[in-house]
Short mmCIF file of C-alpha atoms in Angstrom, two decimals:
data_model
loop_
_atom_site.label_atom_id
_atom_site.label_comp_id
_atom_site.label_asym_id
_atom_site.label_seq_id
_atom_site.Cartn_x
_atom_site.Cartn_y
_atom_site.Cartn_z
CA UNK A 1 0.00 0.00 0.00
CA UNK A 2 1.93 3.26 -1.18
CA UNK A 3 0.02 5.48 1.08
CA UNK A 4 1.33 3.60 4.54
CA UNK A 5 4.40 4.86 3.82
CA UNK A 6 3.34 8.62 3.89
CA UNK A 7 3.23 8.18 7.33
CA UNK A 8 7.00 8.39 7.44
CA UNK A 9 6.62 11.78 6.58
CA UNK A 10 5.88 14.74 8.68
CA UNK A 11 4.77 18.27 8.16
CA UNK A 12 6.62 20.98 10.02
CA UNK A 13 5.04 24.27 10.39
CA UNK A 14 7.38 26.71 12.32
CA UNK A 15 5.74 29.84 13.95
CA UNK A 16 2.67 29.98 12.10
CA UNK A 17 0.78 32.92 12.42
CA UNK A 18 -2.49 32.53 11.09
CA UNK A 19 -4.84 29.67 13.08
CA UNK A 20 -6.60 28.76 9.98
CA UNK A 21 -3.67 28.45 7.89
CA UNK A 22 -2.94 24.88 10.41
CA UNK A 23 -6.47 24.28 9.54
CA UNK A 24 -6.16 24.50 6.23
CA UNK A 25 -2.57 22.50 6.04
CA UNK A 26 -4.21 19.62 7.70
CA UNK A 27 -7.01 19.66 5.40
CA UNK A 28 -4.32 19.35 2.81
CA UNK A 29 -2.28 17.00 4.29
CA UNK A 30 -5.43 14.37 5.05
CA UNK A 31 -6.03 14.54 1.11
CA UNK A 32 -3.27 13.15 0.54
CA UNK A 33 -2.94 10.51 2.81
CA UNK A 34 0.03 12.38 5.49
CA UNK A 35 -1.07 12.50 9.11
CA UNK A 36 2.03 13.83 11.23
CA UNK A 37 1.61 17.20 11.84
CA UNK A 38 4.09 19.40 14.19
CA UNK A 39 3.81 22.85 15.03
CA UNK A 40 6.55 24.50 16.02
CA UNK A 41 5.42 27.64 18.77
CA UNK A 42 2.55 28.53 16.48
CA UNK A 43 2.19 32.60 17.24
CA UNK A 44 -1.83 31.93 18.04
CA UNK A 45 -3.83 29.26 19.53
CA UNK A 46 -6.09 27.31 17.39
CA UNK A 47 -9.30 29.00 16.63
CA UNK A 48 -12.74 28.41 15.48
CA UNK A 49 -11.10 29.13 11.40
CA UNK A 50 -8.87 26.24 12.55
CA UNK A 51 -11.65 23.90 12.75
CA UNK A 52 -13.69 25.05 10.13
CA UNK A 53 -11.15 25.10 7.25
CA UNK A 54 -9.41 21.63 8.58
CA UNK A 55 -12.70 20.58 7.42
CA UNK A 56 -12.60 16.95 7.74
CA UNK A 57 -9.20 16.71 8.82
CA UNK A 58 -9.69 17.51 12.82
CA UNK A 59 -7.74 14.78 13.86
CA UNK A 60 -4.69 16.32 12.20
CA UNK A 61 -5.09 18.82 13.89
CA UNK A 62 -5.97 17.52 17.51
CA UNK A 63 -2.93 15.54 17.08
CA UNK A 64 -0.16 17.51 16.10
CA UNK A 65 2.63 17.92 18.33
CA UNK A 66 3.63 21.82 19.72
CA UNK A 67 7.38 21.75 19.84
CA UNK A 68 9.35 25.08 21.53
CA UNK A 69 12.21 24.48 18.57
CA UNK A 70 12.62 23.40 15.05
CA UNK A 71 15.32 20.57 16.20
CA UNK A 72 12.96 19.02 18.78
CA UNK A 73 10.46 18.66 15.77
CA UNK A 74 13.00 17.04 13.78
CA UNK A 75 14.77 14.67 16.49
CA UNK A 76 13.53 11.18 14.63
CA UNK A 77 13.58 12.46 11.43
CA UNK A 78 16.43 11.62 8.75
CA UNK A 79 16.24 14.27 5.96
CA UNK A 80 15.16 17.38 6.50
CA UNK A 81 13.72 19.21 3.31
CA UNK A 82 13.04 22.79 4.09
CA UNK A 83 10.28 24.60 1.70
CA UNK A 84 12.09 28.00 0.43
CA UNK A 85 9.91 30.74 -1.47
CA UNK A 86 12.02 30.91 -4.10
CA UNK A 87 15.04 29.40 -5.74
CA UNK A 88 18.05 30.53 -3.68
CA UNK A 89 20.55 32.04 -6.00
CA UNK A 90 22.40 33.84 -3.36
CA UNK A 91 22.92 30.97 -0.87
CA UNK A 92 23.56 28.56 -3.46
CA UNK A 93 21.64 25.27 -1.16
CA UNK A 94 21.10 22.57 -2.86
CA UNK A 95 17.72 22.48 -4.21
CA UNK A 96 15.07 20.42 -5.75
CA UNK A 97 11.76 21.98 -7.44
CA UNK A 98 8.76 20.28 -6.00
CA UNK A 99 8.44 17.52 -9.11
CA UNK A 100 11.89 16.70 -7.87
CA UNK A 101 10.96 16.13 -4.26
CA UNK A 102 8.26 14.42 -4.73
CA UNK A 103 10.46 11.75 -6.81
CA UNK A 104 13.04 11.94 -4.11
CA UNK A 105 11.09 11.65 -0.90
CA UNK A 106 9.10 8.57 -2.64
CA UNK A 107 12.14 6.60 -3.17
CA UNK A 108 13.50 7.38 0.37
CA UNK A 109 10.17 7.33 2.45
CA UNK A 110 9.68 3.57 2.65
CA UNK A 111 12.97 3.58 5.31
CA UNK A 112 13.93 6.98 6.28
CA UNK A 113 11.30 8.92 8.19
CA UNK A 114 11.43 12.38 5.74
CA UNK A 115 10.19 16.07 7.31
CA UNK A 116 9.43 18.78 5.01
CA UNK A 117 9.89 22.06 6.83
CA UNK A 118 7.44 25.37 6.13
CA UNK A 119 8.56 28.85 7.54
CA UNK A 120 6.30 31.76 8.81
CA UNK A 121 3.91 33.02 6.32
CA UNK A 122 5.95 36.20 5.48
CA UNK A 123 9.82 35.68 6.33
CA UNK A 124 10.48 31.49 5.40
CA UNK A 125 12.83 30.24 7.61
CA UNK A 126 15.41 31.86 9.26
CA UNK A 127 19.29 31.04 7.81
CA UNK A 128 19.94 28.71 11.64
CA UNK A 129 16.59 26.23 10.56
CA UNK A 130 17.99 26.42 7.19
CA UNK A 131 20.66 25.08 8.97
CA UNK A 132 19.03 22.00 9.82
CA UNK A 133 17.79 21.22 6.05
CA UNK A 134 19.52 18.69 4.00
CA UNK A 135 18.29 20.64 1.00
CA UNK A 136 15.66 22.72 0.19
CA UNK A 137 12.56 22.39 -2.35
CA UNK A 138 10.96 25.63 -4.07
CA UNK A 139 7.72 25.67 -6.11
CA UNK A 140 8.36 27.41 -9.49
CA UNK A 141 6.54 30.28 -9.89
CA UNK A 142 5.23 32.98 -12.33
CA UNK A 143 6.36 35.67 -10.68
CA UNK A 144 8.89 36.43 -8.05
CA UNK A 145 7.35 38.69 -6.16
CA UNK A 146 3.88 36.69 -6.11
CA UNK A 147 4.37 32.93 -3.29
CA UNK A 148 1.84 30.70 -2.79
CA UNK A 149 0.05 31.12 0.87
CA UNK A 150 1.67 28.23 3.30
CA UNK A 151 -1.32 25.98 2.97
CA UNK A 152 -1.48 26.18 -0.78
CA UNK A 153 2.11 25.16 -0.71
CA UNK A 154 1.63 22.39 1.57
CA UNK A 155 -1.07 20.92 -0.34
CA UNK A 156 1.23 20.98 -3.81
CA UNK A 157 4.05 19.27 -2.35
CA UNK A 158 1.35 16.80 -0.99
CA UNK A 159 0.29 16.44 -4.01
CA UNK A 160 3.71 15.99 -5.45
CA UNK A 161 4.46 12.89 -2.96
CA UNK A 162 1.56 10.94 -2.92
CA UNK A 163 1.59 11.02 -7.19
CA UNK A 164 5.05 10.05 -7.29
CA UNK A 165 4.46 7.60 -4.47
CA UNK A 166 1.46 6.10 -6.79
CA UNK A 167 3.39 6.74 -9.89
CA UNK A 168 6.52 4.28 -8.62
CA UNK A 169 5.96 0.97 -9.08
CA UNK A 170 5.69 -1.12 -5.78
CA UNK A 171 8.84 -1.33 -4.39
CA UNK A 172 10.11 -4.65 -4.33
CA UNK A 173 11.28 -6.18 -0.71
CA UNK A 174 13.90 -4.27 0.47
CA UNK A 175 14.73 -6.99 2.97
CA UNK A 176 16.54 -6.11 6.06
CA UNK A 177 18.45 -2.95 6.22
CA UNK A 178 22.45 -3.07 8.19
CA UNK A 179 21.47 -0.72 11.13
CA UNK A 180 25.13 1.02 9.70
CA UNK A 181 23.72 1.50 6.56
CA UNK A 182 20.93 3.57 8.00
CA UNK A 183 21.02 7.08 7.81
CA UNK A 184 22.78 8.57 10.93
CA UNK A 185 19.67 10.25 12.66
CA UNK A 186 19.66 13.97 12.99
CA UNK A 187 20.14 14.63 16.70
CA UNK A 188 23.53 12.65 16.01
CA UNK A 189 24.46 14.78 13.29
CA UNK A 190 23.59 17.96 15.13
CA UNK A 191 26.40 16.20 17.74
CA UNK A 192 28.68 15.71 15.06
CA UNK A 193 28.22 19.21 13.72
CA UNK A 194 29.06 20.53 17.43
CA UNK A 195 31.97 18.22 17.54
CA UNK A 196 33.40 19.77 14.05
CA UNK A 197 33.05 23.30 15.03
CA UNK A 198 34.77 23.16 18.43
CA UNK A 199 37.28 21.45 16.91
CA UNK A 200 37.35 24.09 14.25
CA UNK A 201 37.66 26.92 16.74
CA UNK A 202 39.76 24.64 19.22
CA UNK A 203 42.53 25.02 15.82
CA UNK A 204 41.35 28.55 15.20
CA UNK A 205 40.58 27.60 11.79
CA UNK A 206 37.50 29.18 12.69
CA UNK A 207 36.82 32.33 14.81
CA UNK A 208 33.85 32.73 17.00
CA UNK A 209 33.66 36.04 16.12
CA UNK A 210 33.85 36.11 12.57
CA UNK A 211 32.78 32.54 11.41
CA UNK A 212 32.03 33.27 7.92
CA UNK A 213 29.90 30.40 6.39
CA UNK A 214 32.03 27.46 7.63
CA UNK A 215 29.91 25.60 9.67
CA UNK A 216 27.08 26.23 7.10
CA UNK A 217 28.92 25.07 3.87
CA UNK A 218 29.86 21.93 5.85
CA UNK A 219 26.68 21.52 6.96
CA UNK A 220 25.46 21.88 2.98
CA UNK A 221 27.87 19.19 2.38
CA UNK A 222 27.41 16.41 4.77
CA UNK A 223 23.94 16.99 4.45
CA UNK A 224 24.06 16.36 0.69
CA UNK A 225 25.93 13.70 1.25
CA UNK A 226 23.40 11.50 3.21
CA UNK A 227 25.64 10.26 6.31
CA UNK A 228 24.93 6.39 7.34
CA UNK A 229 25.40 5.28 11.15
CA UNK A 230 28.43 3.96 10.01
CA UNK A 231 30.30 6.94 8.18
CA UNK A 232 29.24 9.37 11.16
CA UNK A 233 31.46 6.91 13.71
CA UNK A 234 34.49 7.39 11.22
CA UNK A 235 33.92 11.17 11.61
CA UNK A 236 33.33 11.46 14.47
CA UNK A 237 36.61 9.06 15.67
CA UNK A 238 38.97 11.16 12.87
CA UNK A 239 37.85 14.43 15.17
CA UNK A 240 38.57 12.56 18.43
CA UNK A 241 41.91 11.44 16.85
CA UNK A 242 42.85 14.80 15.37
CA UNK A 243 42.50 16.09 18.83
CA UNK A 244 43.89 13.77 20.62
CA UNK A 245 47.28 14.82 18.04
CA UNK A 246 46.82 18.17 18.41
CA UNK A 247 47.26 18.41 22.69
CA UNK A 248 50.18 15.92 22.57
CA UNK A 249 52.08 18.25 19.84
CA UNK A 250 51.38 21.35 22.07
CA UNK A 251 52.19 19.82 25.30
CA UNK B 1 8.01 31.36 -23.73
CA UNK B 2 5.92 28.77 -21.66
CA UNK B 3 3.88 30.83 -19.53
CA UNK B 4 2.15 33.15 -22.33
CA UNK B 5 0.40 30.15 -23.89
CA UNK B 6 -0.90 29.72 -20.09
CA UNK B 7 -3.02 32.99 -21.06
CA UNK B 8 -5.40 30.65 -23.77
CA UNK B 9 -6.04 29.00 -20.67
CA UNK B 10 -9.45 30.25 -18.68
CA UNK B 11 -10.69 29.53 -14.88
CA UNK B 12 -14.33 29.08 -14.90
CA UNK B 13 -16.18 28.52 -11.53
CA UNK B 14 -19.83 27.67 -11.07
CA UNK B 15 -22.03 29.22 -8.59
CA UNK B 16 -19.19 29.70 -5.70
CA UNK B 17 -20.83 30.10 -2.79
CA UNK B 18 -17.79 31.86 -0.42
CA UNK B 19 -16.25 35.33 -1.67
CA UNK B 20 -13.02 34.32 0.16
CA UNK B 21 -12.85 31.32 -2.53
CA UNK B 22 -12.73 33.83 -5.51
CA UNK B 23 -10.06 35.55 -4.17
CA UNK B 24 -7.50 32.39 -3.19
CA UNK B 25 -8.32 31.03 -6.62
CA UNK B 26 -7.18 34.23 -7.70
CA UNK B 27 -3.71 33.93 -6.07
CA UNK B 28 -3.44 30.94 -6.93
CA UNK B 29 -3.75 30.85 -10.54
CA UNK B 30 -1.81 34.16 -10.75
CA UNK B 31 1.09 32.06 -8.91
CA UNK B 32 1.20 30.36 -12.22
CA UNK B 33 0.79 32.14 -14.58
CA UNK B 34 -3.00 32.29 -15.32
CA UNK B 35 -5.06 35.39 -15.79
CA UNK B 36 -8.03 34.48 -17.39
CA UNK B 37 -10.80 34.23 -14.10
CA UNK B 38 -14.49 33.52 -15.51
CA UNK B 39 -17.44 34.02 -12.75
CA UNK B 40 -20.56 32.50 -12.97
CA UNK B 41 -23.53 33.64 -10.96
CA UNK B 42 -21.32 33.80 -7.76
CA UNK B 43 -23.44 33.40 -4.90
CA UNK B 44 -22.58 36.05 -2.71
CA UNK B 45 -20.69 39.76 -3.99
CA UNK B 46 -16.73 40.09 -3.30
CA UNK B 47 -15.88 40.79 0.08
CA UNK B 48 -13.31 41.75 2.10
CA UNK B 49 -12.14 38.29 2.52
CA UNK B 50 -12.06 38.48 -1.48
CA UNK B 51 -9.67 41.18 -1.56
CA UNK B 52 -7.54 39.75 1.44
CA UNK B 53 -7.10 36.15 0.02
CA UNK B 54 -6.44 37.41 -3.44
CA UNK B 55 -3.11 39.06 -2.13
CA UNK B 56 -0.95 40.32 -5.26
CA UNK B 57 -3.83 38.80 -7.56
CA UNK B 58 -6.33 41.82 -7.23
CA UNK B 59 -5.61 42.59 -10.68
CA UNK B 60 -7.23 38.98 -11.68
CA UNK B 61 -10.37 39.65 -9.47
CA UNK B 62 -11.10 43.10 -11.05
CA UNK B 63 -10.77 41.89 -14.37
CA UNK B 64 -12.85 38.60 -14.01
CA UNK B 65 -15.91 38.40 -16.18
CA UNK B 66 -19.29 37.55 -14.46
CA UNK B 67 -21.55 35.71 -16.35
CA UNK B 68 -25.46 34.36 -16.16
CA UNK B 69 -24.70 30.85 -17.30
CA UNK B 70 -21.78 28.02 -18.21
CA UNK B 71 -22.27 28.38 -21.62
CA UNK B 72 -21.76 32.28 -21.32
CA UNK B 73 -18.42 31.17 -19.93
CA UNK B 74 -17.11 29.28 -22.66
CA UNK B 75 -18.02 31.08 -25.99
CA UNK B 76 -14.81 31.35 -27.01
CA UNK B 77 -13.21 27.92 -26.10
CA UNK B 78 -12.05 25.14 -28.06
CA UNK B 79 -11.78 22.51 -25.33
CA UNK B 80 -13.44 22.44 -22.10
CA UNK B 81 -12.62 20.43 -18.93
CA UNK B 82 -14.35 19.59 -15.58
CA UNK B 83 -12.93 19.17 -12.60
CA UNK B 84 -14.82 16.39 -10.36
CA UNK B 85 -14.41 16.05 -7.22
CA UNK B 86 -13.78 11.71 -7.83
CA UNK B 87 -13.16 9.65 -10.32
CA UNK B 88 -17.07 9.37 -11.38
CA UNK B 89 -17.45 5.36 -12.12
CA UNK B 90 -21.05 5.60 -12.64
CA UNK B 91 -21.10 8.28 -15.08
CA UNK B 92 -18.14 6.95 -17.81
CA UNK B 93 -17.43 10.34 -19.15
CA UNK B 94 -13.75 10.06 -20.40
CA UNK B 95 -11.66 11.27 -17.50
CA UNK B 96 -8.04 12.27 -16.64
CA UNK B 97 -5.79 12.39 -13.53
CA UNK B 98 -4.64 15.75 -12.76
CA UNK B 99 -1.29 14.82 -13.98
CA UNK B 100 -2.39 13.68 -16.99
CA UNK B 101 -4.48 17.24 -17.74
CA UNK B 102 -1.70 18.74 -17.28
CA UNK B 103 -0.40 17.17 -20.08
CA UNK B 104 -3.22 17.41 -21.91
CA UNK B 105 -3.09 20.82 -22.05
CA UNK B 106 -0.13 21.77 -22.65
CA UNK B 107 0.15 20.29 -25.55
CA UNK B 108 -2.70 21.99 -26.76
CA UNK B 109 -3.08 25.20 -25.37
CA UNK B 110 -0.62 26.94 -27.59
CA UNK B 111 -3.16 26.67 -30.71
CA UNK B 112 -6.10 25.89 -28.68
CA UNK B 113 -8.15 27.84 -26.01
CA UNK B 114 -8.58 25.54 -22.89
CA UNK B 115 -11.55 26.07 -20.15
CA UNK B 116 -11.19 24.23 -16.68
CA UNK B 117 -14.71 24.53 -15.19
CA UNK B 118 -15.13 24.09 -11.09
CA UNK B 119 -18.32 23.52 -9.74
CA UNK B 120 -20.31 24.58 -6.56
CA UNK B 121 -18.51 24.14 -3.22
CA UNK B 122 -20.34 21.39 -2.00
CA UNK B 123 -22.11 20.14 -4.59
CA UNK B 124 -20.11 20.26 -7.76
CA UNK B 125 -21.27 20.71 -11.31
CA UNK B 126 -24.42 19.26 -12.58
CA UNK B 127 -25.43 16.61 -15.43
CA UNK B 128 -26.66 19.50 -18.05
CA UNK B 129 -22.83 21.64 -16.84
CA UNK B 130 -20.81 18.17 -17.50
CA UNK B 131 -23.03 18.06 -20.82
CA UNK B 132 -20.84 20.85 -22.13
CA UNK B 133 -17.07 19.16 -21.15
CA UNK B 134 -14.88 17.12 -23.77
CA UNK B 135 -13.79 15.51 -20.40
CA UNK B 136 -13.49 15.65 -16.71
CA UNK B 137 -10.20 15.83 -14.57
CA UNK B 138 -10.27 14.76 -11.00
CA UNK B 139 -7.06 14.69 -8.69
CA UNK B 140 -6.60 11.52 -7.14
CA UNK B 141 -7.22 11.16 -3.16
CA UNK B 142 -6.21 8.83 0.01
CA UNK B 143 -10.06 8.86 0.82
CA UNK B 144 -13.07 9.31 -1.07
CA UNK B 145 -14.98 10.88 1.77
CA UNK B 146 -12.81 13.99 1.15
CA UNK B 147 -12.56 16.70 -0.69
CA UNK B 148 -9.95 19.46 -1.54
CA UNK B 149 -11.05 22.78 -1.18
CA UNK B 150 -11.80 24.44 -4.45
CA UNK B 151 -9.07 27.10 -4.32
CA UNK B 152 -6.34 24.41 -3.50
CA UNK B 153 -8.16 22.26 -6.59
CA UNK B 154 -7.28 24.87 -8.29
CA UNK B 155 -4.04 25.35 -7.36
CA UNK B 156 -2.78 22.04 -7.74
CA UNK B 157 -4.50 21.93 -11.80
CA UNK B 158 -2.61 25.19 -12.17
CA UNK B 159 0.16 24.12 -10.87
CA UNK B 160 0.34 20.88 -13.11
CA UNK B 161 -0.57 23.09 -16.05
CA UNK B 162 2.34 25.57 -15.36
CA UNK B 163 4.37 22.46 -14.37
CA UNK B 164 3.89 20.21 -17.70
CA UNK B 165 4.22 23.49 -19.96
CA UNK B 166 7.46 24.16 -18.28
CA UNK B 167 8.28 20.66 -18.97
CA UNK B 168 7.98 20.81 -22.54
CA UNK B 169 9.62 23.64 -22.93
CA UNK B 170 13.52 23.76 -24.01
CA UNK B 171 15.28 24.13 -20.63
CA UNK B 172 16.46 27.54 -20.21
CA UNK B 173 20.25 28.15 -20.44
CA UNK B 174 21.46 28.29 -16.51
CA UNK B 175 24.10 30.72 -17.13
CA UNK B 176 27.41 31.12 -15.89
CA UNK B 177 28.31 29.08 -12.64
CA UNK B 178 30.30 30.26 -9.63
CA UNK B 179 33.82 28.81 -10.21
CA UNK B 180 33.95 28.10 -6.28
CA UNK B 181 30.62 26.58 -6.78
CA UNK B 182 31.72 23.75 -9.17
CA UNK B 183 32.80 20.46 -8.53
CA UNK B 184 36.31 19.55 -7.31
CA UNK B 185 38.35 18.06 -10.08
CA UNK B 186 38.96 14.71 -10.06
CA UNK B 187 42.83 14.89 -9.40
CA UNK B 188 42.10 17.58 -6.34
CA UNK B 189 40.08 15.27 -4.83
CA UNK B 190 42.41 12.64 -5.06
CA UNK B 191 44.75 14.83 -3.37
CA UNK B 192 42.58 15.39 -0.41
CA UNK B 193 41.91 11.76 -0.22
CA UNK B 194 45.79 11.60 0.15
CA UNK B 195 45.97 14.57 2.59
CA UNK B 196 43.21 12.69 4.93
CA UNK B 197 44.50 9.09 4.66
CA UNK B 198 48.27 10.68 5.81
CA UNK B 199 46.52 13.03 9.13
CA UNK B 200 44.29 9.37 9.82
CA UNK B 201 47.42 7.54 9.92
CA UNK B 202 49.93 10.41 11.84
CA UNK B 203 46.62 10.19 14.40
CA UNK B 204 47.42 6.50 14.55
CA UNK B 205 43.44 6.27 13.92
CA UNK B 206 44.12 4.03 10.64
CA UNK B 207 46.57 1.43 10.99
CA UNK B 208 48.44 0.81 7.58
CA UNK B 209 49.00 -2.61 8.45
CA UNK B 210 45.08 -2.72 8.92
CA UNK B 211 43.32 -0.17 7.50
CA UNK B 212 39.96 -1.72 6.99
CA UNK B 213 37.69 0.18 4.97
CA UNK B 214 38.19 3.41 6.41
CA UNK B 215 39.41 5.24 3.17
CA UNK B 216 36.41 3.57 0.82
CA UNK B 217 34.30 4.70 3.33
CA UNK B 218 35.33 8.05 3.40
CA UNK B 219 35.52 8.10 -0.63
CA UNK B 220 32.19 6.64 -0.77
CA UNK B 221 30.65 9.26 1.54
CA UNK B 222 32.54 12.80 -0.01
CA UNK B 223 32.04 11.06 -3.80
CA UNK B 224 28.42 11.22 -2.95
CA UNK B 225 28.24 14.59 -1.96
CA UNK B 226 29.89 15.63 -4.97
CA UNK B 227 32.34 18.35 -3.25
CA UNK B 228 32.83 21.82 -4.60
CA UNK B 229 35.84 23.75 -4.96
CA UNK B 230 34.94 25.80 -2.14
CA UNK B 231 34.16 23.24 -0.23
CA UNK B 232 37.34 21.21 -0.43
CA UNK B 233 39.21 24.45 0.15
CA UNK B 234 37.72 23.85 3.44
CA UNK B 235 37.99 20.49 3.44
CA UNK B 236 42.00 21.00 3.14
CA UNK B 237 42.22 24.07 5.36
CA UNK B 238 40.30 22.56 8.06
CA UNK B 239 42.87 19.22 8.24
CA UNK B 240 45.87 21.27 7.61
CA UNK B 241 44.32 23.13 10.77
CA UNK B 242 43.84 19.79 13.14
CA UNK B 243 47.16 19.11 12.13
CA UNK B 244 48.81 22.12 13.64
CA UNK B 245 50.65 23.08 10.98
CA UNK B 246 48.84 25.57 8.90
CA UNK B 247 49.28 28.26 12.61
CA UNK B 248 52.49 26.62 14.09
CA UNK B 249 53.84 28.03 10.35
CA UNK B 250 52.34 31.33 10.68
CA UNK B 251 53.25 31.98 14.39
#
């Protein structure tokens, strides 16, 4: 059944202002088959627009987890797709349009639990929870000045996954997965990322006060690159190692 | 240019019963590239919701026509579509996914005029109203007790209209790329690979005698994440930096 495995994937919603908008996202979300709904210190309690546009979808709603922080609604999730207004040309992420996502999240969703990340209604997401995206997604548009309201969005990149979920033929057995093979999860990666930058600014190859994009072009790249269990405990021993070679050389 | 056939292409909804409707199918259609908005005997006058919803589409509102009947609507189209809310099994009228409509029109739309019709909020369009479609469209959904709202029905068609002539069209010419945004070359990547296998073995964390798979691992990992220039400047400056060298030569 292609649509059990939409339940890997969860909607983030980060400081929403509007109550209805949630309303509307769930009603969006249900459509499609996606049930996981997190709501990261929405700016208004629900209201009675909440209910009436979730429409048929209340149970979205009433069960959608209120997180204080964008990596506590991400803490058993694998990739992290943020949803960006526009394509990026400054930043240079790497980027999928929403066609693209849908194929990629379909082929990934059946093992790795996938959240796609939605900013405030007029400012996105702020460059830290860009931070936390492996990549980002943008619908193409008309117009750049023109973006689709949140719920519109969310209901096109529904859209996207569940047709290229139906679309892909069933996927035969994948039998049982190495746990090293997995994908490392994220809360270990935000640990690695920690790890790398102290060690960074432990070598002054990187200063506190004028960090530059380091730790975010790093981040860009290991993100890319997918990390498995596995890889992340080579990483993470090379830093442990590098230190260890650094203190005996200055003692 | 893709998105000025998408003005042969006309929005015609039936009867809407909620101003606020007119005016997100407004934005949304003007988030693609559609312009053409045909109104017929909306229930209630625009209202402030109208205005609010439409955002930067106001233009699309003012201009829409209002007419008495479906057929008013569609004088001057060559092809007309109608959106159902389900695949409708009883009635066999030939029927496409949304996907497929998409398609559909744009490969004709250049030469052709196109109408997608939306019926009533609740209650869709009637027998004599499908009497005047070539076919119906209906977007496929996890449950047949829902519905998507109109606007978002309409944004999602739009969006695979928009989408599929996009598609079709020659891919525009990206332009000139960053140099520190392309790839690493081959042979500087093979120098890093040197540079990290040399700092893993001065850390005594790979053992020549044994090195396992450490180094395919690693090669495995940063070959997936296809490295950029100014990434592996990084990369290089960052082991140079655990190693102590790149400041013990400086100081």
């Amino acid at each position: 059944m292609p649509y059990t495995a939409l339940q890997n994937l969860r909607i983030v919603m980060v400081e929403t202002s509007h109550p209805g908008n949630i309303g509307s996202a769930a009603r969006a979300m249900k459509t499609m088959g996606i049930k996981d709904l997190r709501l990261v210190t929405p700016r208004k309690p629900y209201s009675q627009e909440t209910w009436a546009l979730a429409s048929g979808a209340n149970d979205i709603v009433e069960q959608a987890k209120i997180v204080p922080t964008l990596p506590d609604a991400l803490t058993d999730c694998q990739i992290v797709i943020g949803a960006s207004a526009r394509s990026e040309r400054t930043l240079q992420w790497p980027q999928m349009d929403a066609r693209e996502c849908g194929e990629f999240i379909a082929e990934r969703l059946v093992t790795q639990p996938i959240a796609l990340v939605f900013g405030r209604e007029r400012t996105g997401l702020t460059n830290e929870e860009l931070d936390h995206c492996n990549t980002l997604v943008h619908i193409p548009m008309a117009f750049d000045f023109l973006s689709l309201n949140i719920a519109m969005a969310i209901q096109v990149l529904a859209y996207e996954c569940a047709t290229a979920m139906r679309l892909s033929s069933p996927t035969p057995s994948l039998g049982v997965i190495d746990a090293d093979e997995a994908l490392a999860p994220s809360q270990a990666m935000e640990s690695f990322y920690t790890h790398l930058e102290q060690s960074m600014i432990e070598t002054r190859f990187l200063d506190p006060e004028n960090p530059r994009l380091l730790m975010r072009r790093m981040r860009r790249l290991f993100g890319r690159a997918e990390v498995t269990v596995s890889e992340l405990n080579i990483l993470r021993g090379m830093l442990a190692a590098f230190a260890g070679r650094k203190f005996q050389a200055r003692d």
